[in-house]
Coordinates of C-alpha atoms in Angstrom, one line a residue:
M13 CA -28.9 -9.8 3.2
S14 CA -30.4 -6.8 5.0
C15 CA -30.3 -3.0 4.7
T16 CA -31.3 -0.9 7.7
I17 CA -31.6 2.9 7.8
I18 CA -31.4 4.7 11.2
V19 CA -32.7 8.2 11.3
G20 CA -33.8 10.8 13.9
G21 CA -37.5 11.3 14.6
F22 CA -37.4 14.7 16.3
F23 CA -35.0 17.7 16.0
G24 CA -31.7 15.8 16.1
D25 CA -29.6 14.8 19.1
E26 CA -31.8 11.8 19.7
G27 CA -28.9 9.5 20.5
K28 CA -28.7 8.0 17.0
G29 CA -24.9 7.4 17.4
K30 CA -25.4 5.0 20.3
I31 CA -28.3 3.2 18.5
V32 CA -26.1 2.8 15.3
A33 CA -23.2 1.5 17.4
H34 CA -25.4 -1.0 19.2
I35 CA -27.1 -2.3 16.0
A36 CA -23.7 -2.6 14.4
H37 CA -22.3 -4.8 17.1
H38 CA -25.5 -6.8 17.1
D39 CA -26.2 -7.2 13.4
R40 CA -22.5 -7.3 12.3
P41 CA -22.7 -5.3 9.0
T42 CA -19.9 -5.3 6.5
I43 CA -20.5 -1.7 5.6
I44 CA -21.8 1.3 7.6
S45 CA -22.5 4.3 5.3
R46 CA -23.4 7.8 6.3
G47 CA -26.0 10.0 4.6
G48 CA -27.3 13.4 5.6
V49 CA -25.9 16.9 5.3
G50 CA -22.3 17.0 6.4
P51 CA -20.2 18.1 9.4
N52 CA -23.0 20.3 10.8
A53 CA -24.2 17.1 12.6
G54 CA -22.4 15.6 15.5
H55 CA -22.9 12.1 16.9
T56 CA -21.8 11.1 20.3
V57 CA -20.9 7.5 21.2
Q58 CA -19.8 6.6 24.8
V59 CA -17.8 3.4 25.4
G60 CA -17.1 2.9 29.1
D61 CA -15.6 6.2 30.3
K62 CA -14.6 7.3 26.9
E63 CA -16.8 9.6 24.8
Y64 CA -16.4 10.2 21.1
G65 CA -18.0 13.0 19.2
V66 CA -17.8 12.6 15.4
R67 CA -19.0 14.9 12.6
M68 CA -17.8 13.1 9.4
V69 CA -16.9 9.5 10.1
P70 CA -20.0 7.3 10.6
S71 CA -20.7 6.8 14.4
G72 CA -20.7 3.1 13.7
F73 CA -16.9 3.3 13.6
I74 CA -16.9 1.8 17.0
Y75 CA -17.7 -1.6 15.4
P76 CA -14.2 -2.6 14.1
D77 CA -15.3 -5.1 11.4
A78 CA -17.2 -2.8 9.1
R79 CA -15.9 -0.6 6.3
L80 CA -17.0 3.1 6.8
F81 CA -18.4 5.1 3.9
I82 CA -19.5 8.7 3.4
G83 CA -22.3 8.6 0.8
T84 CA -22.5 10.6 -2.4
G85 CA -25.1 13.1 -1.0
V86 CA -22.9 14.2 1.9
L87 CA -20.8 17.3 2.1
V88 CA -17.2 16.7 3.2
D89 CA -15.0 19.2 5.0
P90 CA -11.5 17.8 4.3
R91 CA -10.1 19.3 7.4
V92 CA -12.7 17.8 9.7
F93 CA -12.3 14.4 7.9
A94 CA -8.5 14.4 8.3
H95 CA -8.8 15.2 12.0
E96 CA -11.3 12.4 12.7
I97 CA -9.3 9.8 10.6
D98 CA -6.2 10.6 12.8
L99 CA -8.1 10.8 16.0
L100 CA -10.0 7.5 15.5
G101 CA -7.3 5.6 13.6
V102 CA -9.8 4.4 10.9
G103 CA -7.9 5.5 7.8
D104 CA -7.6 2.0 6.5
R105 CA -11.3 1.3 6.4
T106 CA -12.9 4.7 5.7
F107 CA -13.9 5.8 2.2
V108 CA -15.6 8.8 0.6
D109 CA -17.7 8.8 -2.6
H110 CA -15.8 10.6 -5.3
R111 CA -18.9 12.8 -6.1
C112 CA -19.3 14.2 -2.5
G113 CA -19.5 18.0 -2.5
I114 CA -16.7 19.9 -0.7
I115 CA -16.9 22.5 2.0
E116 CA -14.4 25.3 1.4
E117 CA -13.1 27.9 3.9
E118 CA -15.2 30.4 1.9
H119 CA -18.4 28.5 2.7
I120 CA -17.6 28.6 6.4
R121 CA -17.0 32.4 6.2
R122 CA -20.2 32.9 4.4
D123 CA -22.1 30.8 6.9
K124 CA -20.7 32.5 9.9
G125 CA -21.0 36.0 8.3
S126 CA -24.6 35.7 7.3
E127 CA -26.9 37.4 9.7
H128 CA -29.8 35.3 8.4
L129 CA -28.1 32.0 8.8
A130 CA -26.1 32.6 11.9
K131 CA -28.6 34.7 13.9
T132 CA -32.1 34.2 12.6
I133 CA -31.9 30.5 11.7
G134 CA -29.2 29.5 14.2
S135 CA -26.8 27.8 11.8
T136 CA -23.9 25.8 13.2
G137 CA -21.5 27.8 11.1
S138 CA -19.9 24.7 9.5
G139 CA -20.4 25.9 5.9
C140 CA -23.0 23.4 4.9
G141 CA -25.8 25.8 3.8
P142 CA -23.5 27.8 1.4
A143 CA -21.8 24.6 0.2
N144 CA -25.1 23.0 -0.7
S145 CA -26.2 26.2 -2.4
D146 CA -23.1 26.1 -4.5
R147 CA -23.6 22.4 -5.2
V148 CA -27.1 23.2 -6.6
L149 CA -25.6 26.0 -8.7
R150 CA -23.0 23.5 -10.0
T151 CA -20.1 25.6 -8.9
S152 CA -18.6 23.5 -6.1
R153 CA -15.7 21.1 -6.1
Q154 CA -16.2 17.4 -5.7
A155 CA -14.1 15.0 -3.5
K156 CA -12.3 13.7 -6.7
D157 CA -10.9 17.3 -7.1
V158 CA -9.2 17.3 -3.7
P159 CA -5.7 15.7 -3.7
E160 CA -5.7 14.8 0.0
L161 CA -8.9 12.8 -0.4
Q162 CA -7.5 10.6 -3.2
P163 CA -6.5 7.6 -1.0
Y164 CA -10.1 7.4 0.3
L165 CA -12.1 7.7 -2.9
I166 CA -14.7 5.0 -3.8
D167 CA -18.0 4.5 -5.6
V168 CA -20.2 4.2 -2.6
P169 CA -23.5 3.1 -4.4
L170 CA -21.6 0.4 -6.3
E171 CA -19.9 -1.0 -3.2
L172 CA -23.1 -1.0 -1.2
N173 CA -25.3 -2.7 -3.8
T174 CA -22.6 -5.2 -4.6
A175 CA -22.3 -6.1 -1.0
M176 CA -26.0 -6.6 -0.7
D177 CA -26.0 -8.8 -3.9
R178 CA -23.5 -11.0 -2.0
G179 CA -25.9 -11.3 0.9
E180 CA -24.1 -9.0 3.2
T181 CA -25.7 -6.7 5.8
V182 CA -25.3 -2.9 5.6
L183 CA -26.4 0.0 7.7
L184 CA -27.2 3.5 6.4
E185 CA -26.8 6.1 9.1
G186 CA -28.7 9.3 9.0
T187 CA -27.9 12.7 10.6
Q188 CA -29.9 15.5 12.1
G189 CA -33.6 14.9 12.7
F190 CA -37.0 15.0 11.0
G191 CA -38.0 18.3 12.5
I192 CA -35.2 20.2 10.7
S193 CA -35.7 18.5 7.3
L194 CA -35.6 21.1 4.5
Y195 CA -38.8 19.6 3.1
F196 CA -40.8 18.5 6.2
G197 CA -39.4 20.4 9.1
T198 CA -40.1 23.8 10.7
Y199 CA -39.1 25.9 7.7
P200 CA -37.2 28.2 7.5
F201 CA -35.6 27.0 10.7
V202 CA -34.2 23.9 9.1
T203 CA -31.0 22.4 7.7
S204 CA -30.0 22.7 4.0
K205 CA -31.5 19.4 2.7
D206 CA -34.0 16.7 3.5
T207 CA -33.1 14.4 6.4
S208 CA -35.8 11.7 6.1
A209 CA -35.0 8.0 5.5
S210 CA -35.8 8.3 1.8
Q211 CA -33.1 10.9 1.5
I212 CA -30.6 8.8 3.4
A213 CA -31.2 6.0 0.9
A214 CA -30.8 8.4 -2.0
D215 CA -27.6 9.9 -0.5
N216 CA -26.1 6.4 -0.6
G217 CA -27.5 5.3 -4.0
V218 CA -29.6 2.6 -2.6
G219 CA -33.0 2.1 -4.2
P220 CA -36.2 2.0 -2.0
T221 CA -36.9 -1.7 -2.9
R222 CA -33.7 -2.7 -1.2
I223 CA -34.5 -1.2 2.3
D224 CA -35.6 -3.8 4.8
D225 CA -35.9 -1.8 8.0
V226 CA -36.2 1.8 9.0
V227 CA -35.3 2.5 12.7
V228 CA -36.5 5.9 13.8
V229 CA -34.9 7.2 17.0
F230 CA -37.0 9.3 19.4
K231 CA -35.9 10.9 22.6
A232 CA -38.2 10.6 25.7
F233 CA -37.6 14.4 26.2
P234 CA -37.0 15.9 22.8
T235 CA -34.3 18.6 22.4
R236 CA -33.5 21.3 19.9
V237 CA -30.4 23.4 19.3
G238 CA -30.8 26.8 17.8
E239 CA -33.9 28.8 16.8
G240 CA -37.3 27.6 15.5
P241 CA -40.7 26.4 16.8
F242 CA -40.7 23.8 19.5
S243 CA -44.3 23.2 20.6
T244 CA -43.6 21.1 23.7
E245 CA -40.6 23.2 25.0
M246 CA -40.2 23.5 28.8
A247 CA -39.1 26.6 30.6
R248 CA -35.3 26.3 31.3
S249 CA -36.1 26.4 35.0
V250 CA -38.3 23.3 34.7
S251 CA -35.8 21.2 32.7
D252 CA -33.0 22.3 35.1
S253 CA -35.1 21.2 38.1
M254 CA -35.4 17.8 36.4
G255 CA -31.7 17.6 36.1
I256 CA -31.8 17.7 32.3
Q257 CA -29.0 19.8 30.8
E258 CA -27.5 19.0 27.4
F259 CA -25.1 20.7 25.0
G260 CA -24.7 20.3 21.3
T261 CA -21.9 18.1 20.0
V262 CA -20.9 20.6 17.3
T263 CA -21.9 24.0 18.6
H264 CA -21.7 23.3 22.4
R265 CA -24.8 25.5 22.7
Q266 CA -27.2 24.5 25.4
R267 CA -30.1 22.4 24.1
R268 CA -33.7 23.4 24.5
I269 CA -35.7 20.7 26.3
G270 CA -39.3 19.6 25.6
Q271 CA -41.9 17.1 26.7
W272 CA -42.7 14.1 24.6
D273 CA -44.6 15.1 21.4
G274 CA -46.8 12.2 20.3
E275 CA -48.3 14.1 17.3
M276 CA -44.9 14.8 15.9
A277 CA -43.7 11.3 16.6
H278 CA -46.6 9.8 14.6
Y279 CA -46.1 12.1 11.6
S280 CA -42.4 11.6 11.6
A281 CA -42.8 7.8 11.7
M282 CA -45.2 8.1 8.7
I283 CA -42.9 10.1 6.5
N284 CA -39.9 8.1 7.4
G285 CA -41.6 4.7 6.7
C286 CA -40.8 3.5 10.2
T287 CA -40.7 -0.2 10.7
Q288 CA -39.4 -0.1 14.3
A289 CA -38.6 2.6 16.8
A290 CA -35.9 3.3 19.4
I291 CA -36.5 5.4 22.5
T292 CA -33.5 7.0 24.3
G293 CA -33.5 8.7 27.7
I294 CA -36.0 6.4 29.4
D295 CA -33.8 6.8 32.5
R296 CA -35.0 10.4 32.6
V297 CA -38.6 9.3 32.7
D298 CA -37.7 7.3 35.8
K299 CA -34.2 7.4 37.2
A300 CA -34.7 3.9 38.7
C301 CA -34.3 2.6 35.1
Y302 CA -30.7 3.8 34.7
G303 CA -28.5 1.1 33.2
I304 CA -31.3 -1.6 33.1
R305 CA -30.8 -4.2 30.3
E306 CA -34.0 -6.2 30.6
Y307 CA -37.4 -5.0 29.7
S308 CA -39.0 -7.0 32.6
K309 CA -37.0 -4.8 35.1
L310 CA -38.4 -1.5 33.9
T311 CA -40.6 0.4 36.3
P312 CA -44.3 0.7 35.8
K313 CA -43.8 4.4 35.2
A314 CA -41.4 3.7 32.3
R315 CA -43.6 1.0 30.9
E316 CA -46.6 3.3 30.9
F317 CA -44.5 5.9 29.0
L318 CA -43.4 3.4 26.4
A319 CA -46.9 2.1 25.9
Q320 CA -48.1 5.6 25.1
A321 CA -45.1 6.3 22.9
E322 CA -45.6 3.1 20.9
E323 CA -49.3 4.0 20.4
D324 CA -48.3 7.5 19.2
I325 CA -45.6 6.2 16.9
G326 CA -47.8 3.4 15.5
H327 CA -44.9 0.9 15.3
P328 CA -43.1 -1.3 17.8
I329 CA -40.4 0.1 20.0
T330 CA -37.6 -2.5 19.8
L331 CA -34.7 -0.6 21.3
I332 CA -34.7 1.3 24.7
S333 CA -31.7 3.2 25.9
T334 CA -31.3 3.4 29.6
G335 CA -28.1 5.4 29.8
P336 CA -25.4 7.0 27.7
E337 CA -23.0 4.1 27.6
I338 CA -23.2 1.7 24.6
T339 CA -24.2 -1.3 26.7
Q340 CA -26.9 0.5 28.6
I341 CA -29.7 -0.6 26.3
I342 CA -32.6 -3.0 26.1
D343 CA -32.9 -4.8 22.7
I344 CA -36.4 -6.3 22.6
R345 CA -35.4 -8.1 19.4
D346 CA -33.3 -10.3 21.6
Q347 CA -36.0 -10.8 24.3
S348 CA -39.0 -11.6 22.1

Protein backbone atom coordinates (compact mmCIF):
# COMPACT_ATOMS: atom_id res chain seq x y z
CA MET A 1 0.00 0.00 0.00
CA SER A 2 1.17 3.52 -0.70
CA CYS A 3 -0.40 6.97 -0.93
CA THR A 4 1.51 9.67 -2.79
CA ILE A 5 0.56 13.35 -3.08
CA ILE A 6 1.84 15.40 -6.02
CA VAL A 7 1.71 19.20 -5.70
CA GLY A 8 3.20 22.31 -7.29
CA GLY A 9 6.05 24.09 -5.54
CA PHE A 10 5.96 27.50 -7.23
CA PHE A 11 3.03 29.43 -8.79
CA GLY A 12 1.41 26.59 -10.74
CA ASP A 13 2.11 25.47 -14.30
CA GLU A 14 5.09 23.44 -13.07
CA GLY A 15 4.27 20.44 -15.22
CA LYS A 16 2.42 18.45 -12.56
CA GLY A 17 0.23 16.79 -15.18
CA LYS A 18 3.18 15.10 -16.82
CA ILE A 19 4.66 14.03 -13.46
CA VAL A 20 1.32 12.56 -12.36
CA ALA A 21 1.00 10.69 -15.66
CA HIS A 22 4.52 9.28 -15.38
CA ILE A 23 4.16 8.20 -11.76
CA ALA A 24 0.81 6.61 -12.58
CA HIS A 25 2.32 4.46 -15.34
CA HIS A 26 5.27 3.59 -13.11
CA ASP A 27 3.51 2.95 -9.77
CA ARG A 28 0.27 1.51 -11.20
CA PRO A 29 -2.29 2.99 -8.77
CA THR A 30 -5.84 1.71 -8.66
CA ILE A 31 -7.18 5.22 -7.96
CA ILE A 32 -6.03 8.71 -8.92
CA SER A 33 -7.97 11.39 -7.06
CA ARG A 34 -7.88 15.12 -7.55
CA GLY A 35 -7.81 17.74 -4.82
CA GLY A 36 -7.41 21.50 -5.16
CA VAL A 37 -9.73 24.30 -6.14
CA GLY A 38 -11.64 23.40 -9.31
CA PRO A 39 -11.68 24.14 -13.06
CA ASN A 40 -9.56 27.29 -12.65
CA ALA A 41 -6.52 24.98 -12.88
CA GLY A 42 -5.49 23.39 -16.15
CA HIS A 43 -3.12 20.46 -16.48
CA THR A 44 -1.44 19.60 -19.76
CA VAL A 45 -0.32 16.08 -20.69
CA GLN A 46 1.43 15.35 -23.98
CA VAL A 47 1.52 11.82 -25.39
CA GLY A 48 3.40 11.63 -28.65
CA ASP A 49 2.07 14.42 -30.86
CA LYS A 50 -1.23 14.67 -28.98
CA GLU A 51 -1.69 17.23 -26.22
CA TYR A 52 -4.48 17.13 -23.63
CA GLY A 53 -5.50 20.05 -21.43
CA VAL A 54 -7.80 19.06 -18.57
CA ARG A 55 -9.50 21.19 -15.93
CA MET A 56 -11.69 18.72 -14.02
CA VAL A 57 -10.71 15.13 -14.76
CA PRO A 58 -7.44 14.13 -13.03
CA SER A 59 -4.47 14.41 -15.40
CA GLY A 60 -3.63 10.82 -14.49
CA PHE A 61 -6.48 9.80 -16.84
CA ILE A 62 -3.76 8.85 -19.30
CA TYR A 63 -3.15 5.73 -17.20
CA PRO A 64 -6.06 3.48 -18.27
CA ASP A 65 -6.16 1.08 -15.30
CA ALA A 66 -7.01 3.59 -12.57
CA ARG A 67 -10.36 4.88 -11.44
CA LEU A 68 -10.47 8.68 -11.50
CA PHE A 69 -11.96 10.61 -8.58
CA ILE A 70 -12.76 14.25 -7.86
CA GLY A 71 -12.33 14.78 -4.12
CA THR A 72 -14.81 16.26 -1.68
CA GLY A 73 -13.03 19.60 -1.41
CA VAL A 74 -13.03 20.32 -5.15
CA LEU A 75 -15.50 22.60 -6.93
CA VAL A 76 -17.21 21.03 -9.95
CA ASP A 77 -18.49 22.84 -13.00
CA PRO A 78 -20.93 20.30 -14.51
CA ARG A 79 -20.49 21.77 -17.99
CA VAL A 80 -16.70 21.44 -17.96
CA PHE A 81 -16.97 17.98 -16.40
CA ALA A 82 -19.39 16.74 -19.09
CA HIS A 83 -17.19 18.12 -21.87
CA GLU A 84 -14.08 16.36 -20.58
CA ILE A 85 -15.90 13.07 -19.99
CA ASP A 86 -17.00 13.09 -23.63
CA LEU A 87 -13.66 14.32 -24.97
CA LEU A 88 -11.55 11.77 -23.09
CA GLY A 89 -13.98 8.86 -23.10
CA VAL A 90 -13.51 8.15 -19.38
CA GLY A 91 -17.14 8.18 -18.25
CA ASP A 92 -16.99 4.57 -17.11
CA ARG A 93 -14.19 5.18 -14.59
CA THR A 94 -14.61 8.77 -13.41
CA PHE A 95 -16.45 9.62 -10.19
CA VAL A 96 -17.32 12.73 -8.19
CA ASP A 97 -17.76 12.96 -4.44
CA HIS A 98 -21.40 13.67 -3.67
CA ARG A 99 -20.43 16.59 -1.40
CA CYS A 100 -18.44 18.58 -4.00
CA GLY A 101 -19.51 22.21 -4.32
CA ILE A 102 -21.05 23.28 -7.62
CA ILE A 103 -20.06 26.20 -9.83
CA GLU A 104 -23.17 27.87 -11.26
CA GLU A 105 -23.38 30.24 -14.22
CA GLU A 106 -24.00 33.00 -11.68
CA HIS A 107 -20.60 32.33 -10.06
CA ILE A 108 -18.87 32.75 -13.43
CA ARG A 109 -20.72 36.02 -14.07
CA ARG A 110 -19.74 37.33 -10.63
CA ASP A 111 -16.14 36.27 -11.17
CA LYS A 112 -15.79 37.93 -14.57
CA GLY A 113 -17.78 40.99 -13.51
CA SER A 114 -15.76 41.75 -10.40
CA GLU A 115 -13.14 44.41 -11.02
CA HIS A 116 -11.26 43.27 -7.93
CA LEU A 117 -11.11 39.61 -8.98
CA ALA A 118 -10.83 39.99 -12.75
CA LYS A 119 -8.49 42.98 -12.98
CA THR A 120 -6.69 43.47 -9.66
CA ILE A 121 -6.16 39.81 -8.72
CA GLY A 122 -6.15 38.39 -12.26
CA SER A 123 -8.75 35.66 -11.68
CA THR A 124 -9.26 33.04 -14.40
CA GLY A 125 -12.97 33.92 -14.50
CA SER A 126 -14.01 30.30 -13.96
CA GLY A 127 -16.28 31.09 -11.01
CA CYS A 128 -14.22 29.38 -8.34
CA GLY A 129 -13.79 32.33 -5.98
CA PRO A 130 -17.51 33.20 -5.78
CA ALA A 131 -18.43 29.49 -5.59
CA ASN A 132 -16.07 28.92 -2.67
CA SER A 133 -17.46 32.05 -1.03
CA ASP A 134 -20.99 30.64 -1.28
CA ARG A 135 -19.75 27.29 -0.03
CA VAL A 136 -18.38 28.94 3.11
CA LEU A 137 -21.69 30.79 3.52
CA ARG A 138 -23.50 27.43 3.18
CA THR A 139 -25.66 28.59 0.29
CA SER A 140 -24.22 26.53 -2.59
CA ARG A 141 -25.49 23.35 -4.15
CA GLN A 142 -23.60 20.07 -3.84
CA ALA A 143 -22.95 17.47 -6.53
CA LYS A 144 -25.75 15.29 -5.12
CA ASP A 145 -28.20 18.09 -6.02
CA VAL A 146 -27.29 18.06 -9.74
CA PRO A 147 -29.27 15.47 -11.77
CA GLU A 148 -26.70 15.11 -14.56
CA LEU A 149 -24.00 14.16 -12.04
CA GLN A 150 -26.01 11.33 -10.47
CA PRO A 151 -24.33 8.51 -12.48
CA TYR A 152 -20.89 9.62 -11.25
CA LEU A 153 -21.52 10.13 -7.53
CA ILE A 154 -19.38 8.28 -4.99
CA ASP A 155 -18.01 8.62 -1.45
CA VAL A 156 -14.40 9.44 -2.33
CA PRO A 157 -12.86 9.22 1.18
CA LEU A 158 -14.51 5.85 1.79
CA GLU A 159 -13.30 4.45 -1.54
CA LEU A 160 -9.75 5.75 -1.08
CA ASN A 161 -9.32 4.51 2.47
CA THR A 162 -10.88 1.14 1.67
CA ALA A 163 -8.49 0.73 -1.27
CA MET A 164 -5.51 1.46 0.97
CA ASP A 165 -6.83 -0.99 3.57
CA ARG A 166 -6.70 -3.61 0.80
CA GLY A 167 -3.05 -2.78 0.13
CA GLU A 168 -3.64 -0.84 -3.09
CA THR A 169 -1.67 2.18 -4.32
CA VAL A 170 -3.40 5.56 -4.74
CA LEU A 171 -2.26 8.95 -6.04
CA LEU A 172 -3.63 12.28 -4.85
CA GLU A 173 -3.20 14.99 -7.46
CA GLY A 174 -2.92 18.64 -6.47
CA THR A 175 -3.65 21.73 -8.54
CA GLN A 176 -2.24 25.24 -8.81
CA GLY A 177 0.95 25.90 -6.85
CA PHE A 178 2.25 26.82 -3.43
CA GLY A 179 2.79 30.49 -4.32
CA ILE A 180 -0.92 31.09 -4.85
CA SER A 181 -2.15 29.24 -1.76
CA LEU A 182 -4.78 31.27 0.10
CA TYR A 183 -2.84 30.67 3.33
CA PHE A 184 0.82 30.67 2.29
CA GLY A 185 0.96 32.46 -1.05
CA THR A 186 1.34 36.08 -2.14
CA TYR A 187 -1.96 37.27 -0.63
CA PRO A 188 -4.19 38.82 -1.91
CA PHE A 189 -2.92 37.60 -5.32
CA VAL A 190 -3.89 34.02 -4.57
CA THR A 191 -6.53 31.42 -5.33
CA SER A 192 -9.59 30.86 -3.14
CA LYS A 193 -8.24 28.09 -0.88
CA ASP A 194 -5.03 26.44 0.29
CA THR A 195 -3.09 24.42 -2.28
CA SER A 196 -0.52 22.68 -0.06
CA ALA A 197 -0.16 18.91 0.30
CA SER A 198 -2.03 18.96 3.62
CA GLN A 199 -5.03 20.48 1.88
CA ILE A 200 -4.91 17.95 -0.95
CA ALA A 201 -5.04 15.16 1.63
CA ALA A 202 -7.96 16.87 3.39
CA ASP A 203 -9.78 17.45 0.08
CA ASN A 204 -9.81 13.69 -0.40
CA GLY A 205 -10.54 12.66 3.18
CA VAL A 206 -7.18 10.96 3.69
CA GLY A 207 -5.63 11.43 7.13
CA PRO A 208 -2.01 12.62 7.48
CA THR A 209 -0.79 9.31 8.91
CA ARG A 210 -1.69 7.56 5.66
CA ILE A 211 0.53 9.67 3.40
CA ASP A 212 3.75 7.91 2.35
CA ASP A 213 5.29 10.38 -0.08
CA VAL A 214 4.86 14.01 -1.08
CA VAL A 215 6.33 14.85 -4.48
CA VAL A 216 6.72 18.60 -4.93
CA VAL A 217 7.12 19.68 -8.55
CA PHE A 218 9.37 22.65 -9.34
CA LYS A 219 10.10 24.31 -12.65
CA ALA A 220 13.67 25.21 -13.58
CA PHE A 221 12.35 28.59 -14.71
CA PRO A 222 9.24 29.35 -12.62
CA THR A 223 6.24 30.94 -14.30
CA ARG A 224 3.23 32.89 -13.14
CA VAL A 225 -0.05 33.81 -14.84
CA GLY A 226 -1.91 36.91 -13.72
CA GLU A 227 -0.99 39.57 -11.22
CA GLY A 228 1.05 39.43 -8.04
CA PRO A 229 4.63 39.54 -6.72
CA PHE A 230 7.25 37.53 -8.58
CA SER A 231 10.67 38.28 -7.12
CA THR A 232 12.76 36.50 -9.76
CA GLU A 233 10.76 37.62 -12.80
CA MET A 234 12.75 38.33 -15.98
CA ALA A 235 11.99 41.08 -18.42
CA ARG A 236 9.90 39.71 -21.28
CA SER A 237 12.71 40.55 -23.69
CA VAL A 238 15.11 38.34 -21.72
CA SER A 239 12.81 35.30 -21.58
CA ASP A 240 11.94 35.77 -25.25
CA SER A 241 15.63 35.80 -26.13
CA MET A 242 15.99 32.49 -24.28
CA GLY A 243 13.19 31.03 -26.39
CA ILE A 244 10.85 30.65 -23.39
CA GLN A 245 7.28 31.57 -24.21
CA GLU A 246 4.36 29.87 -22.48
CA PHE A 247 0.61 30.37 -22.29
CA GLY A 248 -1.85 29.33 -19.58
CA THR A 249 -3.91 26.17 -20.15
CA VAL A 250 -7.14 27.80 -18.90
CA THR A 251 -6.76 31.51 -19.70
CA HIS A 252 -4.30 31.31 -22.62
CA ARG A 253 -2.63 34.41 -21.15
CA GLN A 254 1.11 34.60 -21.66
CA ARG A 255 2.97 33.41 -18.58
CA ARG A 256 5.52 35.56 -16.79
CA ILE A 257 8.93 33.86 -16.61
CA GLY A 258 11.40 33.96 -13.73
CA GLN A 259 14.76 32.64 -12.64
CA TRP A 260 15.07 29.72 -10.20
CA ASP A 261 14.04 30.81 -6.69
CA GLY A 262 15.94 28.72 -4.14
CA GLU A 263 14.50 30.51 -1.13
CA MET A 264 10.92 29.92 -2.22
CA ALA A 265 11.71 26.31 -3.15
CA HIS A 266 13.06 25.64 0.35
CA TYR A 267 10.06 27.22 2.09
CA SER A 268 7.61 25.46 -0.19
CA ALA A 269 9.26 22.08 0.44
CA MET A 270 9.04 22.70 4.18
CA ILE A 271 5.34 23.60 4.24
CA ASN A 272 4.40 20.80 1.86
CA GLY A 273 6.29 18.14 3.82
CA CYS A 274 8.30 17.26 0.71
CA THR A 275 9.87 13.78 0.67
CA GLN A 276 11.09 13.97 -2.94
CA ALA A 277 11.11 16.60 -5.65
CA ALA A 278 10.58 16.71 -9.40
CA ILE A 279 12.25 19.28 -11.67
CA THR A 280 10.72 20.15 -15.03
CA GLY A 281 12.26 22.12 -17.88
CA ILE A 282 15.87 21.01 -17.43
CA ASP A 283 16.13 21.17 -21.22
CA ARG A 284 15.73 24.94 -20.87
CA VAL A 285 18.74 25.07 -18.58
CA ASP A 286 20.70 23.33 -21.34
CA LYS A 287 19.08 22.51 -24.68
CA ALA A 288 21.49 19.60 -25.10
CA CYS A 289 19.48 17.76 -22.43
CA TYR A 290 16.30 17.64 -24.51
CA GLY A 291 14.72 14.19 -24.46
CA ILE A 292 17.47 12.53 -22.37
CA ARG A 293 16.26 9.57 -20.30
CA GLU A 294 19.39 8.72 -18.29
CA TYR A 295 20.92 10.85 -15.56
CA SER A 296 24.46 9.95 -16.64
CA LYS A 297 23.84 11.63 -20.00
CA LEU A 298 22.93 15.03 -18.54
CA THR A 299 25.41 17.82 -19.26
CA PRO A 300 27.65 19.29 -16.54
CA LYS A 301 25.65 22.54 -16.71
CA ALA A 302 22.40 20.67 -16.00
CA ARG A 303 23.96 18.64 -13.19
CA GLU A 304 25.29 21.79 -11.57
CA PHE A 305 21.82 23.32 -11.67
CA LEU A 306 20.26 20.18 -10.18
CA ALA A 307 22.84 20.02 -7.40
CA GLN A 308 22.06 23.59 -6.37
CA ALA A 309 18.32 23.01 -6.65
CA GLU A 310 18.54 19.89 -4.49
CA GLU A 311 20.50 21.82 -1.86
CA ASP A 312 17.88 24.59 -1.91
CA ILE A 313 14.95 22.17 -1.66
CA GLY A 314 16.60 20.06 1.03
CA HIS A 315 15.23 16.80 -0.34
CA PRO A 316 16.27 14.47 -3.16
CA ILE A 317 15.32 15.23 -6.74
CA THR A 318 14.07 11.92 -8.08
CA LEU A 319 12.27 12.97 -11.28
CA ILE A 320 13.74 15.20 -13.98
CA SER A 321 11.69 16.21 -17.01
CA THR A 322 13.70 16.76 -20.19
CA GLY A 323 10.87 17.69 -22.56
CA PRO A 324 7.07 17.97 -22.77
CA GLU A 325 6.29 14.42 -23.89
CA ILE A 326 5.41 11.89 -21.21
CA THR A 327 8.39 9.62 -21.96
CA GLN A 328 10.93 12.46 -21.84
CA ILE A 329 11.82 11.99 -18.20
CA ILE A 330 14.58 10.67 -15.96
CA ASP A 331 13.29 8.62 -13.05
CA ILE A 332 16.16 8.30 -10.60
CA ARG A 333 14.08 5.90 -8.55
CA ASP A 334 14.73 3.44 -11.39
CA GLN A 335 18.42 4.19 -11.68
CA SER A 336 19.47 4.08 -8.03
